[in-house]
Amino acid sequence: MAHSRTAEMHIAEGVFAALALTAAILMLFALFGPVDNTFAIIVFGLIITVSLAALIRLLMDPDRVRARQSNAVLTLASRMLATMGTGLNQESAQKICEMLLPATNAIAVAITDKVDILGYAGSGQEYNELGSPIRTVATHETIADGRMRVLYSSEEIGFPVDHHNINAAILVPLNVGGKTEGTLKFYFPGAQKINETQQSIARGFGELLSTQMAAIGLEEQRKLATSMELKALQAQINPHFLFNTLNTIASFTRTDPERARLLLREFSKFYRGTLENASDLIPLAREVDQTQRYLQFEIARFGEERLGMDSDVPDELASALVPAFMVQPLVENSVRHAMPATGKLTITVKAEAQDDDLLLMISDDGKGMSEDRRGAIMKRSSSSGLGIAVRNIRDRVQGYYGSESYMQVDSAEGEGTTVTLFLKNARTKTVSIGDDEADKEA
């Protein structure tokens, strides 16, 4: 960085001055001192001279300087990205300005959105309160046309009043999706402080902030789309499932009133669980219970000779947190698409621990699907109900547990289908089942 390079140059200049002074003293001593000491002094002086020359070469070596500068830039960039977190706001912008100030020759650094000052550090900070409107003409022009500006006078900057010692500036637009969403500004005491290095630094950090803002925006859009898909899936299920279940319960009111009463009570619990916030993590035991509660209505509809479910969830995994409405859609798809024309469909939900990771397998022994069909539902562009469900669950799994987590679908025609969910570090997220169940019943 600029300050780092200046410090190294100052060290080198100091060492050079010491070298020159030492050489002069030794030369005078050699000329006018005792004769028998002259040779030793000259040798000693040569040793010092060579050592100091090597030190200067070490300090001024271009590769070492570039390496230190690159490391400093990467470290600063990493800190900036971590500071932005979920977006560019007053808190994060102010921290970034304070980080950038010592990294350049600038005496002030500012960040704005399209209307207000988000962050300001350095000279004139007392006149630029966070949240106050943008004051400079050049900043408004940069937001309007999205072009980087290098300004060499206070008149070009366009402060409404005299801004003391700021007489030059570099203004970088923060462009996201073809639109200018703000600016990054570096202020200098004079035009002589602006060089190609300073312009490159300003441009680079502006592009870094713009890229991160775009990435955060895309992530927010992805989460919104995932949430909307989830609500769409729930809405899609409700009408058909509601109609079929109520018809089933109605039929039992005549043939088996006690079972009808039990089904109606379970149906109430099921819908209360469905209407809960599906964006939350819930205990695996609750998700499996909700799935079993759903399936008992389908068993009542089709009969135990046609449909069944086995669950294998060890007690130590019951409290692991998983996304709500994750297992049930997969089981429902098995009921809707995998049930053979004759015989029984058995669905199995199994959980296994792998150190801190969790492996969930939802399998059936039904009709299965072709490789073409399996590949089609795994595509992100799939618009079928099953494809949307697969994409939604996969996105939420990776959103909660990271990119190492995955969803895998294996199937063969006539042999059934297995969906495997690998949840990285899921076992580190747990709750007390007793407390959770108490809250649920309340």
XYZ file of C-alpha atoms in Angstrom:
442
model
C 0.000 0.000 0.000
C 1.072 3.615 -0.361
C 1.843 4.172 3.316
C 3.734 0.888 3.559
C 5.919 1.766 0.585
C 6.622 5.256 1.993
C 7.734 3.798 5.312
C 10.144 1.434 3.539
C 11.571 4.301 1.507
C 12.102 6.330 4.677
C 13.914 3.407 6.296
C 16.110 2.997 3.240
C 16.888 6.717 3.150
C 17.803 6.661 6.847
C 20.060 3.674 6.337
C 21.716 5.395 3.367
C 22.377 8.513 5.450
C 23.891 6.385 8.221
C 26.020 4.647 5.627
C 27.290 7.917 4.246
C 28.074 9.301 7.715
C 29.836 6.088 8.771
C 31.913 6.036 5.586
C 32.950 9.677 6.077
C 33.966 9.145 9.726
C 35.969 6.022 8.865
C 37.681 7.797 5.972
C 38.727 10.724 8.198
C 39.910 8.365 10.896
C 41.890 6.362 8.359
C 43.576 9.491 6.971
C 44.379 11.278 10.197
C 44.377 8.547 12.848
C 47.255 6.284 13.953
C 48.926 4.515 11.056
C 48.767 1.049 12.599
C 44.944 1.289 12.847
C 44.321 2.367 9.285
C 44.065 -1.067 7.691
C 41.768 -2.455 10.394
C 39.525 0.593 10.155
C 39.312 0.328 6.374
C 38.394 -3.372 6.594
C 35.818 -2.647 9.290
C 34.386 0.149 7.189
C 34.100 -2.119 4.162
C 32.241 -4.718 6.225
C 29.781 -2.105 7.467
C 29.401 -0.691 3.967
C 28.639 -4.086 2.414
C 26.204 -4.951 5.232
C 24.350 -1.676 4.941
C 24.237 -1.955 1.159
C 22.748 -5.449 1.472
C 20.185 -4.127 3.945
C 19.194 -1.339 1.567
C 18.855 -3.822 -1.290
C 16.698 -6.056 0.910
C 14.428 -3.190 1.944
C 14.059 -1.841 -1.566
C 13.753 -5.198 -3.396
C 10.747 -4.722 -5.750
C 9.516 -8.298 -5.363
C 9.449 -8.045 -1.590
C 7.714 -4.681 -1.724
C 5.090 -5.997 -4.158
C 4.566 -9.120 -2.061
C 3.973 -7.076 1.076
C 1.637 -4.724 -0.779
C -0.348 -7.626 -2.273
C -0.680 -9.295 1.107
C -1.846 -6.015 2.656
C -4.444 -5.525 -0.094
C -5.775 -9.068 0.246
C -5.972 -8.776 4.023
C -7.822 -5.469 3.770
C -10.183 -6.830 1.118
C -10.991 -9.831 3.305
C -11.743 -7.574 6.275
C -13.969 -5.370 4.117
C -16.015 -8.309 2.840
C -16.440 -9.658 6.356
C -17.548 -6.215 7.553
C -20.229 -5.888 4.885
C -22.025 -8.958 6.218
C -25.562 -8.754 4.878
C -25.224 -5.389 3.156
C -23.811 -1.894 2.974
C -25.340 0.224 5.725
C -24.124 3.051 7.961
C -22.368 0.736 10.394
C -20.521 -1.327 7.783
C -19.766 1.698 5.557
C -18.217 3.612 8.445
C -15.982 0.670 9.358
C -14.873 0.284 5.737
C -14.004 3.988 5.483
C -11.883 3.675 8.624
C -10.131 0.635 7.134
C -9.421 2.306 3.794
C -8.142 5.637 5.136
C -4.658 4.439 6.201
C -4.292 2.366 3.020
C -3.988 5.369 0.675
C -2.570 8.883 0.473
C -6.084 10.227 1.038
C -6.890 12.414 4.036
C -10.559 11.373 4.007
C -12.660 8.476 2.696
C -16.433 8.519 2.247
C -19.160 6.122 1.121
C -22.652 7.162 0.057
C -25.768 5.542 -1.268
C -27.779 7.429 -3.891
C -29.003 10.025 -1.406
C -27.138 10.071 1.905
C -23.685 9.740 3.457
C -23.258 6.207 4.819
C -19.682 6.488 6.077
C -16.988 9.150 6.470
C -13.526 8.977 8.035
C -10.740 11.545 8.133
C -10.473 15.283 7.578
C -13.814 17.061 7.682
C -15.572 14.208 9.471
C -17.222 16.679 11.822
C -19.003 18.294 8.852
C -20.263 15.045 7.318
C -22.614 13.307 9.714
C -23.799 9.829 8.813
C -27.275 9.891 7.301
C -26.981 13.488 6.149
C -27.655 14.300 2.464
C -24.889 14.185 -0.129
C -23.284 17.641 -0.356
C -20.984 17.657 -3.378
C -22.021 18.357 -6.951
C -19.528 15.835 -8.343
C -21.026 13.019 -6.260
C -24.493 13.707 -7.655
C -23.013 13.718 -11.165
C -21.246 10.400 -10.563
C -24.474 8.814 -9.346
C -26.262 10.181 -12.404
C -23.843 8.928 -15.069
C -22.027 6.052 -13.286
C -18.534 7.240 -14.299
C -15.373 7.385 -12.188
C -14.080 10.937 -11.665
C -10.620 12.257 -10.817
C -10.910 15.848 -9.608
C -7.960 18.178 -9.153
C -9.531 21.181 -7.420
C -12.088 21.975 -4.740
C -14.157 23.757 -7.378
C -14.472 20.532 -9.378
C -15.519 18.646 -6.247
C -18.242 21.182 -5.637
C -18.569 21.483 -1.876
C -21.331 23.961 -0.988
C -18.890 25.802 1.323
C -15.127 25.905 1.792
C -14.042 22.425 2.872
C -10.727 23.430 4.421
C -7.804 21.324 3.187
C -9.596 19.037 0.670
C -8.583 20.134 -2.814
C -8.668 16.941 -4.910
C -10.662 13.726 -5.040
C -11.261 10.364 -6.704
C -14.936 9.385 -6.992
C -15.774 5.769 -7.827
C -19.366 4.717 -8.619
C -20.731 1.613 -6.909
C -22.508 -0.051 -9.824
C -24.812 -3.012 -9.261
C -26.755 -4.608 -12.096
C -26.089 -1.713 -14.448
C -27.332 0.852 -11.925
C -25.303 3.185 -9.719
C -26.283 2.507 -6.110
C -23.739 4.784 -4.424
C -20.165 6.087 -4.439
C -16.785 5.461 -2.831
C -14.791 8.696 -2.469
C -11.157 9.450 -1.634
C -10.274 13.053 -0.742
C -6.747 14.518 -0.985
C -5.080 17.775 0.166
C -3.891 18.512 -3.359
C -3.697 17.226 -6.919
C -0.044 16.166 -6.472
C -1.184 13.377 -4.141
C -3.188 11.678 -6.904
C -1.191 9.305 -9.100
C -1.842 6.127 -11.071
C -1.384 3.986 -7.968
C -4.017 5.921 -6.029
C -6.436 5.721 -8.946
C -5.890 1.962 -9.265
C -6.450 1.489 -5.530
C -9.663 3.534 -5.641
C -10.966 1.735 -8.721
C -10.107 -1.705 -7.286
C -11.828 -1.158 -3.964
C -14.846 0.369 -5.706
C -15.199 -2.726 -7.887
C -14.779 -4.952 -4.824
C -17.608 -3.184 -2.985
C -19.812 -3.250 -6.099
C -19.243 -6.979 -6.576
C -20.040 -7.741 -2.951
C -23.189 -5.613 -3.078
C -24.284 -7.524 -6.192
C -23.560 -10.868 -4.523
C -25.581 -9.898 -1.443
C -28.445 -8.752 -3.656
C -28.467 -12.048 -5.562
C -28.423 -14.013 -2.309
C -31.386 -12.021 -1.008
C -33.265 -12.647 -4.245
C -32.451 -16.359 -4.041
C -33.733 -16.541 -0.459
C -36.876 -14.659 -1.438
C -37.476 -16.970 -4.386
C -36.896 -20.011 -2.173
C -39.350 -18.699 0.405
C -41.954 -17.968 -2.272
C -41.484 -21.448 -3.750
C -41.973 -22.950 -0.300
C -45.223 -21.041 0.192
C -46.313 -22.071 -3.306
C -45.647 -25.722 -2.489
C -47.686 -25.461 0.692
C -50.520 -23.697 -1.138
C -50.396 -26.328 -3.896
C -50.701 -29.159 -1.399
C -53.433 -27.646 0.733
C -56.483 -27.750 -1.617
C -56.041 -31.345 -2.863
C -54.905 -32.749 0.437
C -57.580 -30.864 2.350
C -60.357 -32.143 0.064
C -59.184 -35.773 0.152
C -58.564 -35.809 3.905
C -61.915 -34.263 4.817
C -63.682 -36.747 2.543
C -61.834 -39.605 4.245
C -62.717 -38.328 7.737
C -66.327 -37.825 6.650
C -66.551 -41.418 5.490
C -65.283 -42.679 8.864
C -67.918 -40.709 10.741
C -70.394 -43.339 9.563
C -68.286 -46.490 9.710
C -65.815 -45.744 12.544
C -66.711 -42.595 14.533
C -63.866 -43.049 17.034
C -61.264 -43.164 14.267
C -62.888 -40.154 12.649
C -62.543 -38.250 15.933
C -58.861 -39.200 16.263
C -58.142 -38.278 12.641
C -59.849 -34.920 13.063
C -57.738 -34.147 16.138
C -54.550 -35.158 14.327
C -55.620 -33.132 11.316
C -55.875 -30.049 13.506
C -52.353 -30.634 14.857
C -51.035 -31.260 11.367
C -52.355 -28.014 9.954
C -51.164 -26.031 12.918
C -47.657 -27.378 12.218
C -47.991 -26.631 8.499
C -48.933 -23.020 9.169
C -45.927 -22.425 11.425
C -43.020 -20.423 10.053
C -41.469 -22.867 7.592
C -38.259 -20.839 7.366
C -37.240 -21.924 10.872
C -35.110 -24.867 11.868
C -37.017 -27.421 13.896
C -35.989 -30.653 15.684
C -35.727 -33.650 13.388
C -38.153 -35.507 15.651
C -40.838 -32.893 15.008
C -40.310 -32.976 11.242
C -40.618 -36.780 11.246
C -43.702 -36.614 13.497
C -45.313 -34.124 11.129
C -44.521 -36.417 8.205
C -45.999 -39.448 9.993
C -49.067 -37.385 10.875
C -49.477 -36.507 7.184
C -49.044 -40.121 6.124
C -51.674 -41.471 8.531
C -54.304 -39.516 6.561
C -53.073 -41.075 3.319
C -53.068 -44.528 4.940
C -56.629 -43.915 6.076
C -57.482 -43.016 2.494
C -55.681 -45.846 0.657
C -55.621 -48.523 3.361
C -52.784 -50.165 5.312
C -52.495 -52.881 2.669
C -51.471 -50.226 0.114
C -49.315 -47.789 2.049
C -46.964 -47.798 5.029
C -44.008 -45.953 6.518
C -41.005 -47.042 8.579
C -38.975 -44.558 10.614
C -35.451 -45.124 11.895
C -34.269 -42.035 13.797
C -31.919 -42.765 16.729
C -32.717 -40.913 19.959
C -29.407 -39.042 19.873
C -30.394 -37.482 16.515
C -33.953 -36.503 17.471
C -32.905 -33.037 18.672
C -30.794 -32.157 15.604
C -32.216 -29.081 13.869
C -33.390 -29.369 10.258
C -35.381 -27.062 7.950
C -39.132 -27.421 8.417
C -41.197 -28.907 5.590
C -38.222 -30.845 4.225
C -39.032 -34.544 4.710
C -42.801 -34.339 4.229
C -42.740 -33.082 0.581
C -40.454 -35.960 -0.375
C -42.739 -38.497 1.307
C -45.755 -36.887 -0.332
C -44.119 -37.138 -3.741
C -43.582 -40.849 -3.139
C -47.292 -41.251 -2.388
C -48.306 -39.267 -5.468
C -45.827 -40.651 -8.004
C -44.316 -43.927 -6.776
C -47.331 -46.001 -5.685
C -47.611 -49.112 -7.892
C -50.875 -50.183 -9.496
C -51.063 -53.171 -7.143
C -49.347 -54.113 -3.928
C -48.025 -51.986 -1.100
C -45.771 -48.911 -1.172
C -43.450 -48.699 1.827
C -41.647 -45.446 2.545
C -38.638 -45.393 4.865
C -37.165 -42.373 6.649
C -33.738 -43.050 8.110
C -31.219 -40.830 9.901
C -27.543 -41.571 10.448
C -24.774 -39.683 12.227
C -21.414 -39.054 10.587
C -19.386 -37.278 13.261
C -21.028 -33.820 13.466
C -22.823 -34.329 10.160
C -26.290 -35.753 9.585
C -27.374 -38.060 6.790
C -31.103 -38.346 6.006
C -32.441 -40.922 3.557
C -36.043 -40.948 2.326
C -36.616 -44.036 0.213
C -39.503 -45.998 -1.256
C -39.908 -49.332 -3.016
C -42.277 -47.962 -5.630
C -42.275 -47.473 -9.393
C -39.021 -45.522 -9.569
C -38.150 -43.301 -12.508
C -36.021 -43.284 -15.623
C -32.628 -41.605 -15.737
C -34.065 -38.926 -18.032
C -36.835 -38.191 -15.556
C -34.404 -38.131 -12.632
C -32.095 -35.762 -14.505
C -35.008 -33.481 -15.409
C -36.191 -32.951 -11.824
C -32.612 -32.254 -10.681
C -32.265 -29.343 -13.107
C -32.673 -25.914 -11.510
C -34.866 -24.886 -14.413
C -37.382 -27.657 -13.716
C -40.900 -26.262 -13.401
C -42.700 -29.454 -12.370
C -44.052 -29.839 -8.842
C -41.447 -32.458 -7.954
C -38.659 -30.430 -9.573
C -39.656 -27.304 -7.636
C -39.726 -29.299 -4.396
C -36.287 -30.757 -5.074
C -34.802 -27.351 -5.893
C -36.429 -25.739 -2.882
C -35.186 -28.352 -0.428
C -31.701 -28.357 -1.961
C -31.436 -24.564 -1.768
C -32.581 -24.470 1.852
C -30.215 -27.281 2.838
C -27.236 -25.444 1.365
C -28.460 -22.126 2.764
C -28.544 -23.500 6.309
C -25.574 -25.875 6.220
C -23.228 -24.533 3.525
C -22.061 -25.587 0.074
C -20.643 -28.906 1.291
C -24.171 -30.075 2.047
C -26.056 -31.693 -0.776
C -29.181 -33.466 -1.995
C -28.865 -36.605 -4.088
C -31.617 -38.527 -5.897
C -31.078 -42.164 -6.935
C -33.776 -44.115 -8.734
C -34.352 -47.061 -11.012
C -37.579 -47.992 -12.788
C -39.399 -50.744 -10.937
C -36.998 -50.615 -7.974
C -37.870 -47.414 -6.155
C -36.266 -44.075 -5.312
C -33.923 -42.845 -2.569
C -33.345 -39.191 -1.746
C -30.243 -38.550 0.352
C -29.726 -35.310 2.268
C -26.254 -34.611 3.672
C -26.353 -31.860 6.295
C -22.910 -30.566 7.245
C -22.442 -29.995 11.001
C -26.181 -30.447 11.580
C -25.553 -32.240 14.874
C -23.997 -29.085 16.330
C -27.419 -27.405 16.054
C -29.692 -28.960 18.683
C -32.495 -28.044 21.071
C -34.059 -29.614 24.104
C -36.860 -31.830 22.835
C -38.718 -31.546 26.124
C -38.785 -27.746 25.999
C -39.654 -27.757 22.327
C -42.557 -30.145 22.756
C -43.839 -28.158 25.698
C -43.836 -24.995 23.594
C -45.594 -26.817 20.775
C -48.369 -28.179 22.961
C -48.833 -24.749 24.542
